[in-house]
Short mmCIF file of N, CA, C and O in Angstrom, two decimals:
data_model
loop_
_atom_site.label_atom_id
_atom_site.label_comp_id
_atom_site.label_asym_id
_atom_site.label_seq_id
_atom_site.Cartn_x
_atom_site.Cartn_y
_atom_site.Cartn_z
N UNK I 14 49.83 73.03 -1.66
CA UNK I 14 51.07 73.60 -2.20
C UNK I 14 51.36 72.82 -3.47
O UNK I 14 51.34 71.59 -3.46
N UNK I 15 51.63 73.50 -4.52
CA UNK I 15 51.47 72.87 -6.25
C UNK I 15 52.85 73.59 -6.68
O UNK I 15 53.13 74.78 -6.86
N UNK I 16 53.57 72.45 -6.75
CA UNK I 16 54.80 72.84 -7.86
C UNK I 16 54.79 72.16 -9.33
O UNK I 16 55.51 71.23 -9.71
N UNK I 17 53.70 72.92 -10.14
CA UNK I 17 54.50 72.13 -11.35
C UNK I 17 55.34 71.63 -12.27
O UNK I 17 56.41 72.23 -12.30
N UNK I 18 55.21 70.67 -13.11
CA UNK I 18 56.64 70.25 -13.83
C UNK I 18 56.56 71.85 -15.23
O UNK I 18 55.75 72.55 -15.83
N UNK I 19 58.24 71.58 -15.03
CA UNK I 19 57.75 72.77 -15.85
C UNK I 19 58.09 72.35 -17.24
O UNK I 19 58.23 73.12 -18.19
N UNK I 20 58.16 71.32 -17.26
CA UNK I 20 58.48 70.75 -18.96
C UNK I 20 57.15 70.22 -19.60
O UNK I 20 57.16 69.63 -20.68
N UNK I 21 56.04 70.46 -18.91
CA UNK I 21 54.93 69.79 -19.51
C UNK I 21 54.26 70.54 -20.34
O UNK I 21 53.97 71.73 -20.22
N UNK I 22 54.07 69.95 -21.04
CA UNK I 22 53.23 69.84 -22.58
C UNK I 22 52.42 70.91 -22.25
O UNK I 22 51.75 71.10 -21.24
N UNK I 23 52.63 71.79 -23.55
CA UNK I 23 51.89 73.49 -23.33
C UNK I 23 52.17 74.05 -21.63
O UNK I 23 51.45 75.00 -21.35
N UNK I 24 52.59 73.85 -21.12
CA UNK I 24 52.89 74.16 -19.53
C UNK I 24 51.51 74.14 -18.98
O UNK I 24 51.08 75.04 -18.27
N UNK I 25 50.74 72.96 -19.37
CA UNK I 25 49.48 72.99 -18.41
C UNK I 25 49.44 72.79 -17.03
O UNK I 25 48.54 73.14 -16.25
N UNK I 26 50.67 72.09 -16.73
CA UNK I 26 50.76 72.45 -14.73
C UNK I 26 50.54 73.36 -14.62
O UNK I 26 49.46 73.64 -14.11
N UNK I 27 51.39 74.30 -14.99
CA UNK I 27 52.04 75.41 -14.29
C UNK I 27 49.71 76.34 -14.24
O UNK I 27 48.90 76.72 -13.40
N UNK I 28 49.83 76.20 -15.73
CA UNK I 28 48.48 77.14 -15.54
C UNK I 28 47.17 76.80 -14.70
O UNK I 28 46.38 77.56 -14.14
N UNK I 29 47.21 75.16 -14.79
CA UNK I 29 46.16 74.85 -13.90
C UNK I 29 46.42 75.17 -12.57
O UNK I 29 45.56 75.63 -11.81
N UNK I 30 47.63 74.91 -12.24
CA UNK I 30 48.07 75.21 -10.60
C UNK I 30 47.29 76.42 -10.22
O UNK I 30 46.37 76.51 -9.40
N UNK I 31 48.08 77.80 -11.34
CA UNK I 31 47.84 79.39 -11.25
C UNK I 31 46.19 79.49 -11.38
O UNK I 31 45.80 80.59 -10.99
N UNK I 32 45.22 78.70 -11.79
CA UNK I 32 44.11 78.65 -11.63
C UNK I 32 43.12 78.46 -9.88
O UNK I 32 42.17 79.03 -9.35
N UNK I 33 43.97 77.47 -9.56
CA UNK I 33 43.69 77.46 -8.28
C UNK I 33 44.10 77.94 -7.19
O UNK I 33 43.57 77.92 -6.07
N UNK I 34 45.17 78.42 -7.60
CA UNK I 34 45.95 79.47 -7.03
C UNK I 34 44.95 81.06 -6.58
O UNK I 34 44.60 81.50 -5.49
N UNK I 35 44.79 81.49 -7.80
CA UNK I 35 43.84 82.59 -8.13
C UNK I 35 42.37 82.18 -7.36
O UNK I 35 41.67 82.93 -6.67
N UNK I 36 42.24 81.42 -7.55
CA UNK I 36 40.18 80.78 -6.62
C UNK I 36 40.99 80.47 -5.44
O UNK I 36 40.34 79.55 -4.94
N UNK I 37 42.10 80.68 -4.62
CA UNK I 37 41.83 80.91 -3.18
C UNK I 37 42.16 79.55 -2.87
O UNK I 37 41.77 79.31 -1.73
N UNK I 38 42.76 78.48 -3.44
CA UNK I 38 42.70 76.91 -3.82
C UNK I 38 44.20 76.09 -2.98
O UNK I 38 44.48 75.15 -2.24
N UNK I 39 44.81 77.22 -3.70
CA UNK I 39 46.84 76.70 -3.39
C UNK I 39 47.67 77.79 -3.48
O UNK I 39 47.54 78.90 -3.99
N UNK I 40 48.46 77.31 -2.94
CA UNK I 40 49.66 78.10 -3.48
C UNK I 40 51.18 77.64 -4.36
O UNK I 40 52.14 77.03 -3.89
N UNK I 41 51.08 77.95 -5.16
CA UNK I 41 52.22 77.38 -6.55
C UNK I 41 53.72 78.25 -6.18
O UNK I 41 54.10 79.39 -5.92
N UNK I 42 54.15 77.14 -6.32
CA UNK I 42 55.74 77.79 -6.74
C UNK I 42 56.21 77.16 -8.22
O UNK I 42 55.93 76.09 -8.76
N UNK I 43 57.10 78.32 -8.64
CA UNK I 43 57.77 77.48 -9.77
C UNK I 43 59.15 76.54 -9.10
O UNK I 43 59.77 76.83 -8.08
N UNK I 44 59.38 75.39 -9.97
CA UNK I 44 60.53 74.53 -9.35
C UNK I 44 61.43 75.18 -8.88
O UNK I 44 61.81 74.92 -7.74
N UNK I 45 62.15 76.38 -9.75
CA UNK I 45 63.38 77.05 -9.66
C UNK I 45 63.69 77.97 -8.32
O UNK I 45 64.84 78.07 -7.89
N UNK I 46 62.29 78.81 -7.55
CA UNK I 46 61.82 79.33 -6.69
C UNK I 46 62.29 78.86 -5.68
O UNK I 46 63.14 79.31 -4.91
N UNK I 47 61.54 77.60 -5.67
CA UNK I 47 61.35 76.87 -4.00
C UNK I 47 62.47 76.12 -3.54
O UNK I 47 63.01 75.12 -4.02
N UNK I 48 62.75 76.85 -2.39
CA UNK I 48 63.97 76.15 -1.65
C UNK I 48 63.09 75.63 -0.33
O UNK I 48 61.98 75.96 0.11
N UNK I 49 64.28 74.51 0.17
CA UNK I 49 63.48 74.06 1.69
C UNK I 49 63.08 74.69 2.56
O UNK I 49 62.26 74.31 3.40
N UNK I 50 63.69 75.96 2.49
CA UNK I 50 63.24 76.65 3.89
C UNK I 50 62.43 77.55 3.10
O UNK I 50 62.51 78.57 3.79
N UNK I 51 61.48 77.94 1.83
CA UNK I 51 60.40 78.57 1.58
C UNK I 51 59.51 77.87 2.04
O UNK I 51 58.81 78.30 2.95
N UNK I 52 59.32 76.53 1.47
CA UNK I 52 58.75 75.62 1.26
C UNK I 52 58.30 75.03 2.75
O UNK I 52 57.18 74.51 2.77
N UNK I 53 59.16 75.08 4.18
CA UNK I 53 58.64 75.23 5.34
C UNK I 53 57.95 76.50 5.74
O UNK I 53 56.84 76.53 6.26
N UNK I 54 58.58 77.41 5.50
CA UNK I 54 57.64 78.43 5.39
C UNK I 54 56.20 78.79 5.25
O UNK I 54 55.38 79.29 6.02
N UNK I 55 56.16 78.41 4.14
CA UNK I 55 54.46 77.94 3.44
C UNK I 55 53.75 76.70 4.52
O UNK I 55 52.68 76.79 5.10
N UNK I 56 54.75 75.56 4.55
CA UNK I 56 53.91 74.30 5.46
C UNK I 56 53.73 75.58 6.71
O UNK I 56 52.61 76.02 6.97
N UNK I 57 54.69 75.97 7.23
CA UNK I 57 54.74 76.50 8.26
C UNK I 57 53.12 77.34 8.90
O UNK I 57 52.25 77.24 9.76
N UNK I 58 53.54 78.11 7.80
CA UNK I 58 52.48 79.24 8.12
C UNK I 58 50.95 78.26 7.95
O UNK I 58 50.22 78.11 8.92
N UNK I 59 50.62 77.65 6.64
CA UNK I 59 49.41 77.24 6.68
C UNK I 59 48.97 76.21 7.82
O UNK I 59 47.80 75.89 8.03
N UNK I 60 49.78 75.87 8.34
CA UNK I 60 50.06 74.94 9.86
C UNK I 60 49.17 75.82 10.75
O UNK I 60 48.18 75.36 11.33
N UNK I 61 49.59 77.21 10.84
CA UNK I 61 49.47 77.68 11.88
C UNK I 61 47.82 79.00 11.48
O UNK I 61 47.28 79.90 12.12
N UNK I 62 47.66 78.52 10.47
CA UNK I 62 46.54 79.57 9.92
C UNK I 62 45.29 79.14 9.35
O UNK I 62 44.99 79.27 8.16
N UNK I 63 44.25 78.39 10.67
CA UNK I 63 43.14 77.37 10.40
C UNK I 63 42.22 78.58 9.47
O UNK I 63 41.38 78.15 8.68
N UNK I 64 42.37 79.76 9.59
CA UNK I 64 41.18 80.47 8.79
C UNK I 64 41.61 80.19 6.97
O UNK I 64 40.76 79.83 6.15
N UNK I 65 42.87 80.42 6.68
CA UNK I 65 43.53 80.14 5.86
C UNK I 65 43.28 78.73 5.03
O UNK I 65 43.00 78.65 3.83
N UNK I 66 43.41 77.81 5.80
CA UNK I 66 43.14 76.17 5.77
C UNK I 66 41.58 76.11 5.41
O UNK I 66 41.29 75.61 4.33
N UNK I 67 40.61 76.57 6.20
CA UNK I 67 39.18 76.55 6.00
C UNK I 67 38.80 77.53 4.49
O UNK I 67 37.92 77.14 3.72
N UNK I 68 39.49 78.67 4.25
CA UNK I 68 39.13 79.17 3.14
C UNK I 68 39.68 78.52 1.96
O UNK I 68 39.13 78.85 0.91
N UNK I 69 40.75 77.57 1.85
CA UNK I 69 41.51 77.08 0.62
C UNK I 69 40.81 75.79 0.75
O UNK I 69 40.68 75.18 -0.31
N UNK I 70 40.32 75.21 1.83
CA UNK I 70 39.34 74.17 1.44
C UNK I 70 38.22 74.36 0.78
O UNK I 70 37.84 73.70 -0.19
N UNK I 71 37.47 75.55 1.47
CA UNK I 71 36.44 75.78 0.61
C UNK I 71 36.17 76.33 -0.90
O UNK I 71 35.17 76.41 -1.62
N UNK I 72 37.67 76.72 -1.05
CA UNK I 72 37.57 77.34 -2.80
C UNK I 72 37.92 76.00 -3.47
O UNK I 72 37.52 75.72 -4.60
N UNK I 73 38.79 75.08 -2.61
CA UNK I 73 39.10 73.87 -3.54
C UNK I 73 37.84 73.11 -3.34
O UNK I 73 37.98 71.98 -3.80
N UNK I 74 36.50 73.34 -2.75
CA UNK I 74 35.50 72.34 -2.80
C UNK I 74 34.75 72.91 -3.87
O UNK I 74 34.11 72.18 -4.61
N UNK I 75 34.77 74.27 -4.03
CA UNK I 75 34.06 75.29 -4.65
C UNK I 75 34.37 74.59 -6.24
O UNK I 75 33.43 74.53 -7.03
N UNK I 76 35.71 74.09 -6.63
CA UNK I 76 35.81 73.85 -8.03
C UNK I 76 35.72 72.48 -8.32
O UNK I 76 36.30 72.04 -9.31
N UNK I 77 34.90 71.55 -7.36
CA UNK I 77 35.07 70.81 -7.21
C UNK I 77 34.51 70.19 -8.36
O UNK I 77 33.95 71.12 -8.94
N UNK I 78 34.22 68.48 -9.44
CA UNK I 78 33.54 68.33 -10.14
C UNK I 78 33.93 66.65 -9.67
O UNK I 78 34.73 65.87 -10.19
N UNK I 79 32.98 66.44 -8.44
CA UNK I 79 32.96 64.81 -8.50
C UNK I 79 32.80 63.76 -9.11
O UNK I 79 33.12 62.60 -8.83
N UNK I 80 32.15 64.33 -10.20
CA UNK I 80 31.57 63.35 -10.85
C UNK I 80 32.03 63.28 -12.52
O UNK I 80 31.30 62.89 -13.43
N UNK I 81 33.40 63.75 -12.64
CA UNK I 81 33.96 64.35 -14.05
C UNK I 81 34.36 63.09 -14.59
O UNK I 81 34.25 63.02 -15.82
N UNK I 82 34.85 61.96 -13.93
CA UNK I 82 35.39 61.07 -14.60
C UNK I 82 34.01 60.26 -15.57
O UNK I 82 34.05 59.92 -16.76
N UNK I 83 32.86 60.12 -14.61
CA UNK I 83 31.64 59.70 -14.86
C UNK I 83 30.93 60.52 -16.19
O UNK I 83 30.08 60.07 -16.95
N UNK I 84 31.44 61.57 -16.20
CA UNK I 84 31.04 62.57 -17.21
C UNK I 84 31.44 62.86 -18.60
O UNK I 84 30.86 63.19 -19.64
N UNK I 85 32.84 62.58 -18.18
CA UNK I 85 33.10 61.99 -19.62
C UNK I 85 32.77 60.85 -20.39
O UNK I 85 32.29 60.78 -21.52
N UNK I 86 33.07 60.07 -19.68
CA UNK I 86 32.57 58.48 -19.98
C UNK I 86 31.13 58.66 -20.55
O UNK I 86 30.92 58.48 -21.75
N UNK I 87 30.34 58.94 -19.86
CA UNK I 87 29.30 58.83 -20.58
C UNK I 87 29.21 60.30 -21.79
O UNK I 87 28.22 60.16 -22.52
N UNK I 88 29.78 61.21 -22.02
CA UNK I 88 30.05 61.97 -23.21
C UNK I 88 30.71 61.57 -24.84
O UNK I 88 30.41 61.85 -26.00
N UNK I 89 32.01 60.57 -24.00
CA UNK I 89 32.35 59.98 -24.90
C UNK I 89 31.39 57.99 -25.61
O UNK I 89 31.44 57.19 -26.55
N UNK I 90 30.84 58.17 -24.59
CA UNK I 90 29.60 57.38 -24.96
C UNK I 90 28.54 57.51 -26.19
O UNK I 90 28.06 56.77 -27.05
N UNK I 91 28.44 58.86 -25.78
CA UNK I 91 27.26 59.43 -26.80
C UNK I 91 27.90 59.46 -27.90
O UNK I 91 27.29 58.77 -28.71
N UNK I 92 28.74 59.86 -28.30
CA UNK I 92 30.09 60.47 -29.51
C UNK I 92 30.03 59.02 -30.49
O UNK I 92 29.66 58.91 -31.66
N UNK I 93 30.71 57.58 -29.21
CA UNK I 93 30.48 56.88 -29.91
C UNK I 93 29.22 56.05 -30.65
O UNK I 93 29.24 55.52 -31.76
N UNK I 94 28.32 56.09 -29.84
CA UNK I 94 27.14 55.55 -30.45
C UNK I 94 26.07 56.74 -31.19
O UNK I 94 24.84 56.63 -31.30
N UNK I 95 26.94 57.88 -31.63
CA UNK I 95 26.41 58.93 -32.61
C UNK I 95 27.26 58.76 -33.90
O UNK I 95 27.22 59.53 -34.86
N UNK I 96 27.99 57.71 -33.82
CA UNK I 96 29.13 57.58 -34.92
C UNK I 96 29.68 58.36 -34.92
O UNK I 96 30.04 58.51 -36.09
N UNK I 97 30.13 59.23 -34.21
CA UNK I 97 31.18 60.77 -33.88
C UNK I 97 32.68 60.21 -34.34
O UNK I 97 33.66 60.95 -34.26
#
């Protein structure tokens, strides 16, 4: 469950959220939306909906990129010792 800030810079929460949202990943609310009792709602239901749970795991493994931090680093590696 992804609420992003909605003051952020170009509103990249909000779109990355709606990204994973869309691949089956999460489910987003905007801040203004979500009250406590939606918001149990959602815990609620995904509580009670292991097929649900198993498919949003698997789209969030699906985008998965373990090794991104490692990937840059060594990208911005190359950059620097290309005099980039």
């Amino acid at each position: 469950i992804l609420v992003p800030y909605p003051h952020a810079a170009d509103d990249h929460q909000r779109r990355n959220a709606l990204a994973l949202e869309r691949a089956g990943a999460a489910v987003v609310f905007d801040q203004d939306e979500l009250t406590p009792e939606r918001l149990w709602q959602t815990v609620e239901g995904l509580l009670n909906d292991e097929a649900k749970r198993s498919g949003m795991r698997s789209a969030a493994t699906s985008m998965a990129r373990p090794n991104a931090a490692e990937d840059v680093a060594e990208l911005v590696l190359s950059l620097v010792s290309a005099g980039a």
